[in-house]
Every structure is written in structure tokens, then in C-alpha cells.
mmCIF file of C-alpha atoms in Angstrom:
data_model
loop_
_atom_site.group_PDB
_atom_site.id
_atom_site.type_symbol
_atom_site.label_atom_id
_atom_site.label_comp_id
_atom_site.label_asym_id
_atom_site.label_seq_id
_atom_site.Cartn_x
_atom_site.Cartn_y
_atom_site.Cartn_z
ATOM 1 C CA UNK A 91 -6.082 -3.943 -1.510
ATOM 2 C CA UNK A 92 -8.455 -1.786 -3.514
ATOM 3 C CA UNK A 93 -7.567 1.795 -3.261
ATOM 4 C CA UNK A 94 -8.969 4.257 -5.028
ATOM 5 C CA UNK A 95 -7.443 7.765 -6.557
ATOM 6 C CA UNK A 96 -4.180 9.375 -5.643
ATOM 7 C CA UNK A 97 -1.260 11.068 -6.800
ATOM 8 C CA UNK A 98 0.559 14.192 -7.151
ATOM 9 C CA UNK A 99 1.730 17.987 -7.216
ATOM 10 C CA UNK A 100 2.979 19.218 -10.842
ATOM 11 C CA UNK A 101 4.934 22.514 -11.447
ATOM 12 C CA UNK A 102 3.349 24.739 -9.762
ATOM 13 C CA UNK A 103 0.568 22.978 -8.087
ATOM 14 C CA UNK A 104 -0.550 19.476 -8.862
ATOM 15 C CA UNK A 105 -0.409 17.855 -5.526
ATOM 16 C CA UNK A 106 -4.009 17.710 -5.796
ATOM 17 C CA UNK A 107 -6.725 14.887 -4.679
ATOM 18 C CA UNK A 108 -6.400 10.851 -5.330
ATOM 19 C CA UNK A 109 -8.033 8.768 -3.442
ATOM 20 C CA UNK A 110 -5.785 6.325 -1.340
ATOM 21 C CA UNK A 111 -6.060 3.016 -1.716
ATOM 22 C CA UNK A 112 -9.573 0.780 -0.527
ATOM 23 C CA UNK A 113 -7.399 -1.818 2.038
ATOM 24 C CA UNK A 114 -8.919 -5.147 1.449
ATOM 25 C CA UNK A 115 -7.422 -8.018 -0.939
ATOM 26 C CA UNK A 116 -6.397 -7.961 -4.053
ATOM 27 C CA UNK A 117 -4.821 -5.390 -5.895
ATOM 28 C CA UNK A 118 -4.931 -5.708 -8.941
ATOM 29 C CA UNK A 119 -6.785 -4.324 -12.012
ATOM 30 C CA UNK A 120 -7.511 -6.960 -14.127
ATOM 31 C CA UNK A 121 -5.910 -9.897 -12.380
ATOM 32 C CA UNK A 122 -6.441 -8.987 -8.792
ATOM 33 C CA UNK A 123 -5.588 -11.823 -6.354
ATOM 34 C CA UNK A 124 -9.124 -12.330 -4.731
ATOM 35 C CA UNK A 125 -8.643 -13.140 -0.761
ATOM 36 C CA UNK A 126 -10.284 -10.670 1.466
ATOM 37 C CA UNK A 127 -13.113 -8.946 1.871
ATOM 38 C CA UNK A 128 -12.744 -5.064 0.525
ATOM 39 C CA UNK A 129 -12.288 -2.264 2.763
ATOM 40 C CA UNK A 130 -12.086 1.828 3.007
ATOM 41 C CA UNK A 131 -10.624 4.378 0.324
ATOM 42 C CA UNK A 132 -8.782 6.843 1.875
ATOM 43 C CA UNK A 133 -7.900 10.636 0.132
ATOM 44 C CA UNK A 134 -3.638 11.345 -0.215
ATOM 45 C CA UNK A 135 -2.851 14.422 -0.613
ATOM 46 C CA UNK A 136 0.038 13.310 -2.630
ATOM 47 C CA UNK A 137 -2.319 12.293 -6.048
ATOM 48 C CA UNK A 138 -2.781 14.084 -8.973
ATOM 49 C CA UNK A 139 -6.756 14.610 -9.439
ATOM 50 C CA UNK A 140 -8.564 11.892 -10.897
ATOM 51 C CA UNK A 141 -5.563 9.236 -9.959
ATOM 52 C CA UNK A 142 -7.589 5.820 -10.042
ATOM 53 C CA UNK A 143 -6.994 3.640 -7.144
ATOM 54 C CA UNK A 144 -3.037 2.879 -6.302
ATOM 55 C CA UNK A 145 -3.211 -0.452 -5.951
ATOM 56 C CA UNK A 146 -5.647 -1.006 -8.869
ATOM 57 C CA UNK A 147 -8.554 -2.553 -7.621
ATOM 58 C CA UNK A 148 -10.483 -1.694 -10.801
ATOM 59 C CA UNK A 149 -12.028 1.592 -8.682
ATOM 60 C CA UNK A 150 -13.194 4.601 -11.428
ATOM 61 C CA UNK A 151 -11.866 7.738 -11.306
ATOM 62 C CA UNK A 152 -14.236 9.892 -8.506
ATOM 63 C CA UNK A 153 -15.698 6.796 -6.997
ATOM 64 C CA UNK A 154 -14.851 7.026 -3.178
ATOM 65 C CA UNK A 155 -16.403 4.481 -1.078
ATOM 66 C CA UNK A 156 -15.438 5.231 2.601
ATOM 67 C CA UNK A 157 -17.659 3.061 5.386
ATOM 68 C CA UNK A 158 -17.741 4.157 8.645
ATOM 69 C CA UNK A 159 -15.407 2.856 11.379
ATOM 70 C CA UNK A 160 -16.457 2.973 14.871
ATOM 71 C CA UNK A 161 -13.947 2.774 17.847
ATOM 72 C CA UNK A 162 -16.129 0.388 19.449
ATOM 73 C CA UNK A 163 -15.126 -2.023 16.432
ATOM 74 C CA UNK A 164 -11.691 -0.608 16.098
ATOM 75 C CA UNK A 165 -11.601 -1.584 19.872
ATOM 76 C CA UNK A 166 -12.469 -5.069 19.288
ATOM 77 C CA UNK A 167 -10.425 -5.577 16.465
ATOM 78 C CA UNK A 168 -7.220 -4.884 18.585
ATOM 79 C CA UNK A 169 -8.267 -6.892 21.401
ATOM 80 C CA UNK A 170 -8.452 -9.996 18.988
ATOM 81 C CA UNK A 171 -5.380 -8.991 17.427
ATOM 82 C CA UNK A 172 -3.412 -9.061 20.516
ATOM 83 C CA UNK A 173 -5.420 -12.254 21.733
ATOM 84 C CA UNK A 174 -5.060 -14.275 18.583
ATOM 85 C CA UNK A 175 -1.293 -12.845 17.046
ATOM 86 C CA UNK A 176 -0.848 -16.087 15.257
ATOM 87 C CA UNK A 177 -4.640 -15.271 13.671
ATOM 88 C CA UNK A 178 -4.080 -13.926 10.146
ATOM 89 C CA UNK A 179 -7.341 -13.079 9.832
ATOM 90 C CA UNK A 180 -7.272 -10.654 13.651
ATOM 91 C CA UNK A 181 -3.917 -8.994 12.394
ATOM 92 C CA UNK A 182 -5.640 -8.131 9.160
ATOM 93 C CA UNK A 183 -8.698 -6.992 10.578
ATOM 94 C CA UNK A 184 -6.960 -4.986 12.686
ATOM 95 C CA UNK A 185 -4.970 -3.073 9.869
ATOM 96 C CA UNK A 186 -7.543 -2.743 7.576
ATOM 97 C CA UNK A 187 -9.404 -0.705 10.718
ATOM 98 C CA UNK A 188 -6.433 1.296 11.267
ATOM 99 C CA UNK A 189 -5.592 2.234 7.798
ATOM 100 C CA UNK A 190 -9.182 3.326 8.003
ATOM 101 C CA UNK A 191 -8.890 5.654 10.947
ATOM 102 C CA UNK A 192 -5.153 6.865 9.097
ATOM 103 C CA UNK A 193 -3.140 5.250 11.900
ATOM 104 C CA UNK A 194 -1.108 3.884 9.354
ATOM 105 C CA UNK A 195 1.590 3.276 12.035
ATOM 106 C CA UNK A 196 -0.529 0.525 13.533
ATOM 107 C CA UNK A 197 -1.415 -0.415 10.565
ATOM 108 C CA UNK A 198 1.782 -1.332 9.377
ATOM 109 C CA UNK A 199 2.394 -3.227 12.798
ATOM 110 C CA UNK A 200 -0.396 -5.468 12.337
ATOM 111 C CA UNK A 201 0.805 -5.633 8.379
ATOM 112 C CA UNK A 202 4.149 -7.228 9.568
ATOM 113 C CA UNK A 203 2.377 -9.855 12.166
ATOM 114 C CA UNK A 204 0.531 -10.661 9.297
ATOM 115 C CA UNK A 205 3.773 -11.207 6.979
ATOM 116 C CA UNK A 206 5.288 -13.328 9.354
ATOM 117 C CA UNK A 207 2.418 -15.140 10.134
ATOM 118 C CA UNK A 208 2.163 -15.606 6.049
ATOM 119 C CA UNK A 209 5.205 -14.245 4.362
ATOM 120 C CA UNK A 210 4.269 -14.926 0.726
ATOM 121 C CA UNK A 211 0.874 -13.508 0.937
ATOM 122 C CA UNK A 212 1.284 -11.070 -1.747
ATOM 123 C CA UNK A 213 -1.764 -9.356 -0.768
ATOM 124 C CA UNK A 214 0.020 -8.448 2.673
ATOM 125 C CA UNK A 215 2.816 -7.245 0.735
ATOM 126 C CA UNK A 216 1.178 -4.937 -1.517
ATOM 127 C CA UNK A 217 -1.312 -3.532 1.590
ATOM 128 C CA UNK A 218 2.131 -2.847 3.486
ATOM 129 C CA UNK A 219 3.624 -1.124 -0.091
ATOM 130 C CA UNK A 220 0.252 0.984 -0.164
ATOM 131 C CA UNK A 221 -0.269 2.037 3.774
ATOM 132 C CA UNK A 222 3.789 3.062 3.665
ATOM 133 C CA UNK A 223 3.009 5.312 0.670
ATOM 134 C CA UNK A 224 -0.024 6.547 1.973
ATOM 135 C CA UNK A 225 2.169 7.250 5.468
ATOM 136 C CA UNK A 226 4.281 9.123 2.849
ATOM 137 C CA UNK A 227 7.067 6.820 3.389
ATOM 138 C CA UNK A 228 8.398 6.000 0.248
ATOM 139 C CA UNK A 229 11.608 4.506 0.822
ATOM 140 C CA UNK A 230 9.718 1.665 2.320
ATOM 141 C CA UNK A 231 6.574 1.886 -0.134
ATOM 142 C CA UNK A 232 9.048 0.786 -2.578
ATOM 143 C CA UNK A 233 10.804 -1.913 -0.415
ATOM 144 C CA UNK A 234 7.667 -3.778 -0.579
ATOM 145 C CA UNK A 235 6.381 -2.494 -3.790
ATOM 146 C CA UNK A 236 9.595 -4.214 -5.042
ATOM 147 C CA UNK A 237 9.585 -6.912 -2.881
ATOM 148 C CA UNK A 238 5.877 -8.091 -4.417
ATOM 149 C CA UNK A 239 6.959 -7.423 -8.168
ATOM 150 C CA UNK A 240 9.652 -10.451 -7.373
ATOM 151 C CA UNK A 241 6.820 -12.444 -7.147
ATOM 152 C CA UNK A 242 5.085 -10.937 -9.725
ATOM 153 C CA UNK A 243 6.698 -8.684 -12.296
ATOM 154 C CA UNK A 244 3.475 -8.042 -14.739
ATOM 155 C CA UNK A 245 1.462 -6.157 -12.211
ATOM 156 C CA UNK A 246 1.264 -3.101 -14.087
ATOM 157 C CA UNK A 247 -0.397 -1.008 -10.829
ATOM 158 C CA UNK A 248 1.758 -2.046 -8.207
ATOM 159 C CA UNK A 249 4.909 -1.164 -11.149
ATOM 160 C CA UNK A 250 2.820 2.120 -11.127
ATOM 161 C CA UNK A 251 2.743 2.601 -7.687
ATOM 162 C CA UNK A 252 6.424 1.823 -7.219
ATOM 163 C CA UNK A 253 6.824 4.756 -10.190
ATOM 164 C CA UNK A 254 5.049 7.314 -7.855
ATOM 165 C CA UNK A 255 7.491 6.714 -4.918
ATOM 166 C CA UNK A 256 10.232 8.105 -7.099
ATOM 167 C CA UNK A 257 8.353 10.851 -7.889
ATOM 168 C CA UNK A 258 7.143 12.192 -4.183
ATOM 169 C CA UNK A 259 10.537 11.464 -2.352
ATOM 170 C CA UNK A 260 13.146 13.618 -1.117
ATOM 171 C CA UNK A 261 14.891 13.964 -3.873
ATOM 172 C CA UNK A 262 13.029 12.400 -6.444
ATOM 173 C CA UNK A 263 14.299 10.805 -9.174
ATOM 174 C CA UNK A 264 12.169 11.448 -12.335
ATOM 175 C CA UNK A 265 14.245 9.341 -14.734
ATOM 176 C CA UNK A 266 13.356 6.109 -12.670
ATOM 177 C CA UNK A 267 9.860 7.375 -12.548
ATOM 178 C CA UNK A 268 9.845 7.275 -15.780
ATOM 179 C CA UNK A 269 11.293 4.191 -16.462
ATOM 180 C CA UNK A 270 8.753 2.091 -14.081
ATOM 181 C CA UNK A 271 5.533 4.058 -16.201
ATOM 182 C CA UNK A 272 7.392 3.223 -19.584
ATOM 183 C CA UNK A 273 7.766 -0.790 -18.145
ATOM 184 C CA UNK A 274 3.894 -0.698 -17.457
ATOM 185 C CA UNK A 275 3.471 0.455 -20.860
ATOM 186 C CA UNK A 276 5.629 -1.444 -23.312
ATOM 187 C CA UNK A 277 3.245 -4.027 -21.750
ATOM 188 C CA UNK A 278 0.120 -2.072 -21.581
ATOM 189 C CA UNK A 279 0.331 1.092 -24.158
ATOM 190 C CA UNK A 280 -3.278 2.409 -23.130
ATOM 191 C CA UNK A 281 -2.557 1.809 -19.091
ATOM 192 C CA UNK A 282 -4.348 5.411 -18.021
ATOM 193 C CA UNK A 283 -2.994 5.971 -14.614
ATOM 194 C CA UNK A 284 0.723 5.019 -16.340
ATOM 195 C CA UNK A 285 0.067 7.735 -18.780
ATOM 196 C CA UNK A 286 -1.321 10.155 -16.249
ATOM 197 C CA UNK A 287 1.470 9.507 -13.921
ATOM 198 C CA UNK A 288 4.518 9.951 -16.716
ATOM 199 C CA UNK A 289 2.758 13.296 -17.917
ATOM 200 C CA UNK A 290 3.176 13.905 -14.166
ATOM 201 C CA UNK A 291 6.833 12.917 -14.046
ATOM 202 C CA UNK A 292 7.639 14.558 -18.219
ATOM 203 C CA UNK A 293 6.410 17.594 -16.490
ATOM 204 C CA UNK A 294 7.960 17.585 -13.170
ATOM 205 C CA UNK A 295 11.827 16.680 -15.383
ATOM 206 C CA UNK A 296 10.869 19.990 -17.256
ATOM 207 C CA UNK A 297 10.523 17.736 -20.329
ATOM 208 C CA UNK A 298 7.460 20.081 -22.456
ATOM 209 C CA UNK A 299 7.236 18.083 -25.676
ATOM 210 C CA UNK A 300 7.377 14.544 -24.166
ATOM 211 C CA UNK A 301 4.467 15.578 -21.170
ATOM 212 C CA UNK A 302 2.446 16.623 -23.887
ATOM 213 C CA UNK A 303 2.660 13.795 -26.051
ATOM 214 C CA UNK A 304 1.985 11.620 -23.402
ATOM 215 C CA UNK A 305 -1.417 13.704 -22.125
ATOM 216 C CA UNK A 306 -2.335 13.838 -26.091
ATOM 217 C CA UNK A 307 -2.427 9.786 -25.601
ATOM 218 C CA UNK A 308 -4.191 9.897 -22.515
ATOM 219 C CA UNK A 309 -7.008 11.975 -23.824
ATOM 220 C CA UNK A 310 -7.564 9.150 -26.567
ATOM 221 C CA UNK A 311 -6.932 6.661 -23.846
ATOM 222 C CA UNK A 312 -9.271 7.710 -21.415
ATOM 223 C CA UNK A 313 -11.670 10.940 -23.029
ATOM 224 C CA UNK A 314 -13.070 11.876 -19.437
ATOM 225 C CA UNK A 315 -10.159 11.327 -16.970
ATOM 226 C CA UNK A 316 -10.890 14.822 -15.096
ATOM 227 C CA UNK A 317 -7.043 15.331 -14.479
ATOM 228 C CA UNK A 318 -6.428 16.558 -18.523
ATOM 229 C CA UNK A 319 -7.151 19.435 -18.073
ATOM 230 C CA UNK A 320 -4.994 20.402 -15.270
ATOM 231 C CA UNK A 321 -2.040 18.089 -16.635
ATOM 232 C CA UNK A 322 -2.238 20.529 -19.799
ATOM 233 C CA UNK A 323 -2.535 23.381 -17.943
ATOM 234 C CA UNK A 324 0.741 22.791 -15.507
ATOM 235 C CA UNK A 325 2.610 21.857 -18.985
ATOM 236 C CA UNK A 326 1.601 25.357 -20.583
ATOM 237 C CA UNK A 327 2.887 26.902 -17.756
ATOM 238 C CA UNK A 328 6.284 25.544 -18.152
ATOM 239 C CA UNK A 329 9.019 27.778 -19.113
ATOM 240 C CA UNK A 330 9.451 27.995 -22.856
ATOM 241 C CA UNK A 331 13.376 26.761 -24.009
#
């Protein structure tokens, strides 16, 4: 599950460009679980700019590799889906197409074949965590976000993910935000898209000093992560106390 850029809207106006998530397997940064073959990124409208890829698939910032889905293979896909519903691979195949075309609905139907047809596949997990969020359910983004951190508590970007849900609900809840980004770093003190993301959520709280402490780290972090700029720019804008 490779996605790549995507996250957020910041005092004012942050709810800028990220990159969903490339659907494939694996989803991690560094210790991705390598299954599947990689698929599409897709753009949420929910990232902050220059978000690297939600499920980590060690995508850069700006990199946005989106093949070309015809409904000719979309078509096929389904047809072996519904031919073969005890095929892993077909119900896969089938999301990954869908996610593709943003009918995350059907995605998420062929997810949940797939998770009964292999219910500890963490990579089905995840991609069902990631297509939710991407739906802009985030209720259920975190159920499974959750439910694959059971399995495997150090994955810093699904931890990250799971932060972001708390951030874009209805209401969110910045404290928890927080407290996922703050897990991924006690862990992982230069993590870039935790930093990003908890300059997102210091800012959001109305918290001035801490949001800018946090970008000042993320500038040493990661020099040319386009989204400093803006981050600093929402935070000057904040009221003064």
C-alpha cells in the first residue's frame, strides 16, 4: 500500500494537496511488508502540501505516479472477482482498480472479501485503513488503522495515519492527534511527516509556541519539505495571547 502525499487544512486554509496513498503492498517506510505488486497514487484533498505518502511506502514528497486505468481492465477485473471470490489475488485486483478510479466504495467491498479470504494479511488491513481515509471515513480509517497496529505497534506511518483521522473528523480531537505523532516520535525523533502532521495539529489546538517548535525541527529534519513555508505562515496568522 504505497500512497503518496496527503493531509490537511490549518487555520485558515491548509487543507491543501497530499497525494493519497499508491494501493499496492506494503506500507511501510522502512520495513514495508513486500507482497504485491504497487499500484496508483491518488490526490486527498484532506493533506497538508507536501504530505509524503500515508501509508509510507517510502514515496518523496511531489512524486505522483498515477498509471492509467482503463474500464476495459476495470471490467475484467470485476468479472474475475465475482468468478473467483475465494481468489485473493481477483478481490485485490479488483480494489486496487477501484481505488484507482476513486470508487472507494467498491473498493472497500473487495477489501473485506479479501480479509476474510485472509484475515491476518496486514497488508489488506492497512489498504482498507487507507481507502476508508481516503473515502473520508475516519471512524473506520482508524478501526483498521488500529486494528493493524495490534499486530504491529512500531509502524510509525500507519501510527501517523491513525493521528490524521483525529485530526479531519467531526469533531476532532487534537490532543489524541497529538499523542499518536508524539508515539511515532519518542521512537523516531526526525519522522518528517510526524513532525509535519503535529505542527498541523499544535496549530489547529491554537497551541503558537509548541507548532513552531515543532516546524523549527522539521526544517532541520527535512530542509526542502515544500509544506514549511505554509505551516509557518498559518502559525503567524494565529491570534496573539
Amino acid at each position: 500500500m504505497n500512497k503518496e502525499n496527503i493531509l490537511f487544512g490549518i487555520v485558515g486554509l491548509l487543507l491543501g494537496l497530499i497525494v493519497g496513498f499508491m494501493f499496492a503492498n506494503n506500507v511501510n517506510q522502512k520495513a514495508a511488508v513486500q507482497a504485491a505488486p504497487q499500484a496508483a497514487m491518488k490526490q486527498n484533498p484532506n493533506m497538508p502540501e507536501g504530505h509524503p505518502d500515508i501509508a509510507g511506502g517510502g514515496n518523496q514528497p511531489g512524486q505522483t505516479t498515477q498509471p492509467t486505468v482503463s474500464m476495459v481492465e476495470v471490467q475484467d477485473a470485476i468479472e474475475k472477482a465475482k468468478q473467483q471470490p475465494d481468489n485473493f489475488e481477483s478481490q485485490m485486483k479488483a480494489a486496487e482498480l477501484h481505488y484507482q478510479i476513486e470508487k472507494y466504495d467498491k473498493a472497500i467491498e473487495y477489501l473485506k472479501q479479501a480479509n476474510k479470504i485472509q484475515p491476518d494479511n496486514y497488508e489488506v488491513i492497512v489498504n482498507l485503513g487507507n481507502t476508508y481515509f481516503d473515502s473520508g471515513n475516519y471512524t473506520e480509517a482508524d478501526k483498521w488503522y488500529s486494528e493493524a497496529l495490534t499486530k504491529k505497534p512500531e509502524d510509525a506511518n500507519v501510527r501517523t495515519d491513525l493521528g490524521l483521522t483525529f485530526i479531519f473528523r467531526d469533531p476532532p480531537n487534537y490532543d489524541r492527534a497529538i499523542k499518536e505523532f508524539e508515539q511515532v516520535l519518542a521512537k523516531d525523533i526526525n519522522h518528517p511527516q510526524a513532525l509535519q502532521n503535529l505542527t498541523v495539529a499544535y496549530t489547529k489546538k491554537g497551541d503558537a509556541t509548541k507548532a513552531s517548535e515543532t516546524v523549527d525541527k522539521l526544517a532541520q529534519v527535512d530542509p526542502t519539505n515544500v509544506s514549511i513555508a505554509k505551516l509557518r505562515e498559518d502559525i503567524q496568522k494565529m491570534p496573539k495571547k
